[in-house]
Amino acid sequence: DAKTTQPPSMDCAEGRAANLPCNHSTISGNEYVYWYRQIHSQGPQYIIHGLKNNETNEMASLIITEDRKSSTLILPHATLRDTAVYYCIVRVVYNAGNMLTFGGGTRLMVKP
Amino acid sequence: EAEVAQSPRYKITEKSQAVAFWCDPISGHATLYWYRQILGQGPELLVQFQDESVVDDSQLPKDRFSAERLKGVDSTLKIQPAELGDSAMYLCASGDLYGYTFGSGTRLTVV
């Protein structure tokens, strides 16, 4: 699976949008971009994933650049409960045998 | 919502003792993973099962760690003997074609 690069930490004001970037310049055509987050002392939680098009669900939006070499996870109205480590992962989907390879992630601190 | 169950939630053990962790994946998920997460780092894969078979255990320290999934459902990860450096969160995840769900993990402290 392709390697990803994320900033180690970010701050965001409560109620504002949090934009978390991820670089994946060596991504292959059949690899999807996944985002997970991990709140302190809990297991990672799935947020969203996408291939080429932008995706949105009840938790977040995922913006993938046209060349697919980078993406941004957007939490539109960050709350204190969104404070967590966010992991960007690329992997081939539709193959349950492909594991998730985690990097260091971005530690997002939402401040009042 | 279906969950991956892990127990115990916390475990304190003395070095050189044996310790075991249990995981019950989401029903129907053939793939099961054990990850280890050292404080401040991302999770690292230890072992991957497909049904009852080990698919990848290249990162499992086999001199002291063992994992089994005898009936292709729940799984046990064992450490014997435990060392101070084994202190970490041990996470279990199960998945299908579309994604993975993680359990809450077992926090191991070796003293």
Tab-separated table of C-alpha atoms in Angstrom:
chain	number	residue	atom	x	y	z
A	1	ASP	CA	0.000	0.000	0.000
A	2	ALA	CA	1.105	3.568	-0.721
A	3	LYS	CA	2.685	5.639	2.009
A	4	THR	CA	0.907	8.725	3.326
A	5	THR	CA	2.243	11.916	4.869
A	6	GLN	CA	0.271	13.935	7.418
A	7	PRO	CA	1.156	16.865	9.680
A	8	PRO	CA	1.771	15.586	13.210
A	9	SER	CA	-0.610	18.020	14.859
A	10	MET	CA	-3.227	20.693	14.201
A	11	ASP	CA	-5.443	22.978	16.239
A	12	CYS	CA	-8.966	24.058	15.411
A	13	ALA	CA	-11.440	26.364	17.141
A	14	GLU	CA	-14.703	24.808	18.245
A	15	GLY	CA	-17.465	25.387	15.705
A	16	ARG	CA	-15.049	26.048	12.858
A	17	ALA	CA	-14.208	23.710	10.018
A	18	ALA	CA	-11.225	21.427	10.538
A	19	ASN	CA	-9.304	20.670	7.342
A	20	LEU	CA	-6.858	17.790	7.690
A	21	PRO	CA	-4.475	17.286	4.753
A	22	CYS	CA	-2.879	14.067	3.546
A	23	ASN	CA	-0.295	13.489	0.822
A	24	HIS	CA	-0.242	10.149	-0.999
A	25	SER	CA	1.810	10.910	-4.083
A	26	THR	CA	2.548	7.244	-4.889
A	27	ILE	CA	-1.071	6.084	-4.790
A	28	SER	CA	-2.021	3.472	-7.372
A	29	GLY	CA	-5.085	3.562	-9.569
A	30	ASN	CA	-6.856	0.829	-7.610
A	31	GLU	CA	-6.124	2.230	-4.155
A	32	TYR	CA	-8.736	4.027	-2.128
A	33	VAL	CA	-8.155	6.742	0.458
A	34	TYR	CA	-9.477	5.843	3.914
A	35	TRP	CA	-9.734	8.000	6.999
A	36	TYR	CA	-9.955	6.671	10.537
A	37	ARG	CA	-9.782	8.493	13.830
A	38	GLN	CA	-8.789	7.367	17.278
A	39	ILE	CA	-10.096	9.039	20.367
A	40	HIS	CA	-7.925	8.592	23.415
A	41	SER	CA	-7.876	5.016	24.763
A	42	GLN	CA	-10.323	3.730	22.144
A	43	GLY	CA	-9.924	1.692	18.982
A	44	PRO	CA	-9.722	3.438	15.595
A	45	GLN	CA	-13.092	4.456	14.165
A	46	TYR	CA	-13.920	4.503	10.468
A	47	ILE	CA	-14.828	7.938	9.100
A	48	ILE	CA	-14.982	7.884	5.315
A	49	HIS	CA	-13.303	6.565	2.189
A	50	GLY	CA	-13.162	7.449	-1.495
A	51	LEU	CA	-11.488	6.686	-4.822
A	52	LYS	CA	-11.703	9.689	-7.121
A	53	ASN	CA	-14.821	11.673	-6.379
A	54	ASN	CA	-15.433	13.791	-3.342
A	55	GLU	CA	-17.432	11.996	-0.682
A	56	THR	CA	-19.637	13.191	2.165
A	57	ASN	CA	-21.334	11.418	5.023
A	58	GLU	CA	-22.779	12.396	8.361
A	59	MET	CA	-19.343	12.664	9.918
A	60	ALA	CA	-17.164	14.394	7.346
A	61	SER	CA	-16.346	15.265	3.761
A	62	LEU	CA	-13.427	13.925	1.772
A	63	ILE	CA	-11.901	16.011	-0.994
A	64	ILE	CA	-9.499	14.189	-3.333
A	65	THR	CA	-7.423	16.161	-5.836
A	66	GLU	CA	-7.834	15.390	-9.502
A	67	ASP	CA	-4.405	13.751	-9.712
A	68	ARG	CA	-5.268	11.788	-6.524
A	69	LYS	CA	-1.911	12.627	-4.991
A	70	SER	CA	-3.451	14.340	-1.991
A	71	SER	CA	-6.707	14.618	-0.089
A	72	THR	CA	-8.327	16.650	2.659
A	73	LEU	CA	-10.684	15.481	5.362
A	74	ILE	CA	-13.125	18.189	6.392
A	75	LEU	CA	-15.018	18.234	9.670
A	76	PRO	CA	-17.458	21.053	8.911
A	77	HIS	CA	-18.228	22.153	12.466
A	78	ALA	CA	-15.622	20.756	14.832
A	79	THR	CA	-16.659	20.013	18.396
A	80	LEU	CA	-14.552	19.225	21.449
A	81	ARG	CA	-15.449	15.550	20.946
A	82	ASP	CA	-13.626	15.604	17.603
A	83	THR	CA	-10.304	15.908	19.428
A	84	ALA	CA	-8.496	12.760	18.304
A	85	VAL	CA	-5.703	11.355	16.147
A	86	TYR	CA	-6.758	11.175	12.504
A	87	TYR	CA	-5.183	8.573	10.220
A	88	CYS	CA	-5.119	8.752	6.440
A	89	ILE	CA	-4.586	5.339	4.832
A	90	VAL	CA	-4.537	4.152	1.242
A	91	ARG	CA	-5.353	0.561	0.366
A	92	VAL	CA	-6.902	-1.600	-2.290
A	93	VAL	CA	-10.536	-2.142	-1.406
A	94	TYR	CA	-12.733	-5.091	-2.283
A	95	ASN	CA	-10.046	-7.361	-0.972
A	96	ALA	CA	-10.632	-8.150	2.649
A	97	GLY	CA	-7.137	-9.594	2.857
A	98	ASN	CA	-5.520	-6.201	2.449
A	99	MET	CA	-4.605	-4.872	5.843
A	100	LEU	CA	-4.659	-1.265	6.981
A	101	THR	CA	-1.184	0.220	7.370
A	102	PHE	CA	-1.206	3.114	9.812
A	103	GLY	CA	1.237	6.012	9.857
A	104	GLY	CA	1.640	8.492	12.660
A	105	GLY	CA	-1.560	10.385	11.933
A	106	THR	CA	-2.506	13.975	12.775
A	107	ARG	CA	-3.349	14.848	16.331
A	108	LEU	CA	-6.258	17.305	16.095
A	109	MET	CA	-6.911	19.471	19.112
A	110	VAL	CA	-10.269	21.265	19.082
A	111	LYS	CA	-10.174	24.229	21.427
A	112	PRO	CA	-13.101	26.134	22.965
B	1	GLU	CA	-24.603	-1.552	15.513
B	2	ALA	CA	-22.381	-4.636	15.440
B	3	GLU	CA	-19.204	-4.427	17.486
B	4	VAL	CA	-15.913	-6.221	17.897
B	5	ALA	CA	-15.675	-7.401	21.489
B	6	GLN	CA	-12.353	-7.561	23.315
B	7	SER	CA	-11.471	-8.598	26.827
B	8	PRO	CA	-10.067	-7.784	29.224
B	9	ARG	CA	-10.171	-4.030	28.835
B	10	TYR	CA	-7.117	-3.592	31.043
B	11	LYS	CA	-4.459	-6.051	32.170
B	12	ILE	CA	-1.505	-5.619	34.507
B	13	THR	CA	0.971	-8.467	34.647
B	14	GLU	CA	4.435	-9.063	35.960
B	15	LYS	CA	7.265	-9.662	33.535
B	16	SER	CA	7.886	-13.323	32.741
B	17	GLN	CA	4.219	-14.151	33.339
B	18	ALA	CA	1.827	-15.369	30.668
B	19	VAL	CA	-1.040	-13.191	29.463
B	20	ALA	CA	-3.876	-13.746	27.004
B	21	PHE	CA	-6.300	-11.498	25.178
B	22	TRP	CA	-9.601	-12.470	23.602
B	23	CYS	CA	-11.433	-11.078	20.591
B	24	ASP	CA	-14.904	-11.811	19.223
B	25	PRO	CA	-15.280	-10.307	15.738
B	26	ILE	CA	-18.431	-9.142	14.011
B	27	SER	CA	-20.503	-12.114	12.924
B	28	GLY	CA	-19.745	-13.164	9.378
B	29	HIS	CA	-16.414	-11.374	9.110
B	30	ALA	CA	-13.874	-13.835	7.789
B	31	THR	CA	-10.866	-11.568	8.220
B	32	LEU	CA	-9.500	-10.824	11.673
B	33	TYR	CA	-6.469	-8.745	12.629
B	34	TRP	CA	-4.467	-8.204	15.788
B	35	TYR	CA	-2.617	-4.901	16.042
B	36	ARG	CA	-0.270	-3.571	18.696
B	37	GLN	CA	-0.154	0.126	19.455
B	38	ILE	CA	2.636	1.618	21.512
B	39	LEU	CA	1.765	4.902	23.185
B	40	GLY	CA	2.125	7.810	20.785
B	41	GLN	CA	2.395	5.656	17.658
B	42	GLY	CA	-0.021	4.262	15.097
B	43	PRO	CA	-1.206	0.643	15.316
B	44	GLU	CA	1.121	-2.011	13.862
B	45	LEU	CA	-0.136	-5.298	12.482
B	46	LEU	CA	0.857	-8.425	14.400
B	47	VAL	CA	-1.170	-11.145	12.694
B	48	GLN	CA	-3.933	-11.532	10.118
B	49	PHE	CA	-6.396	-14.421	9.890
B	50	GLN	CA	-8.640	-15.468	7.046
B	51	ASP	CA	-11.177	-17.763	8.672
B	52	GLU	CA	-9.049	-20.071	10.816
B	53	SER	CA	-5.878	-19.719	8.757
B	54	VAL	CA	-3.001	-17.339	9.397
B	55	VAL	CA	-2.461	-15.154	6.336
B	56	ASP	CA	0.350	-12.965	7.661
B	57	ASP	CA	2.258	-13.265	10.918
B	58	SER	CA	5.538	-11.832	9.688
B	59	GLN	CA	5.508	-9.126	12.390
B	60	LEU	CA	4.561	-11.467	15.233
B	61	PRO	CA	7.457	-12.147	17.664
B	62	LYS	CA	7.005	-15.890	17.506
B	63	ASP	CA	9.381	-16.688	20.312
B	64	ARG	CA	6.890	-15.302	22.800
B	65	PHE	CA	3.661	-14.456	20.964
B	66	SER	CA	1.083	-16.875	19.631
B	67	ALA	CA	-2.338	-16.381	18.081
B	68	GLU	CA	-5.106	-18.759	17.208
B	69	ARG	CA	-8.566	-18.700	15.724
B	70	LEU	CA	-9.528	-22.337	16.010
B	71	LYS	CA	-13.079	-22.298	14.654
B	72	GLY	CA	-12.651	-19.262	12.463
B	73	VAL	CA	-14.702	-17.104	14.792
B	74	ASP	CA	-13.187	-15.728	18.008
B	75	SER	CA	-9.461	-15.408	18.505
B	76	THR	CA	-6.903	-15.433	21.291
B	77	LEU	CA	-3.537	-13.681	21.387
B	78	LYS	CA	-1.060	-14.943	23.964
B	79	ILE	CA	2.256	-13.647	25.261
B	80	GLN	CA	4.560	-15.915	27.226
B	81	PRO	CA	6.703	-14.708	28.863
B	82	ALA	CA	5.692	-11.056	28.963
B	83	GLU	CA	8.444	-8.453	28.828
B	84	LEU	CA	8.412	-4.805	29.891
B	85	GLY	CA	8.498	-3.724	26.247
B	86	ASP	CA	5.207	-5.496	25.587
B	87	SER	CA	3.317	-2.771	27.414
B	88	ALA	CA	0.931	-1.425	24.782
B	89	MET	CA	-2.652	-1.402	23.547
B	90	TYR	CA	-3.618	-4.589	21.730
B	91	LEU	CA	-6.339	-4.011	19.167
B	92	CYS	CA	-8.469	-6.522	17.335
B	93	ALA	CA	-10.262	-5.706	14.096
B	94	SER	CA	-12.506	-7.655	11.782
B	95	GLY	CA	-13.471	-6.848	8.260
B	96	ASP	CA	-15.194	-7.676	5.042
B	97	LEU	CA	-14.654	-6.397	1.523
B	98	TYR	CA	-15.593	-2.846	2.394
B	99	GLY	CA	-13.937	-1.964	5.629
B	100	TYR	CA	-12.814	-2.794	9.101
B	101	THR	CA	-14.210	-2.369	12.576
B	102	PHE	CA	-11.935	-2.181	15.577
B	103	GLY	CA	-12.590	-3.231	19.117
B	104	SER	CA	-11.835	-0.992	22.089
B	105	GLY	CA	-8.575	-2.810	22.734
B	106	THR	CA	-6.797	-4.302	25.725
B	107	ARG	CA	-4.369	-2.026	27.531
B	108	LEU	CA	-1.483	-4.183	28.777
B	109	THR	CA	0.938	-2.955	31.398
B	110	VAL	CA	3.904	-5.180	32.241
B	111	VAL	CA	5.572	-4.393	35.562
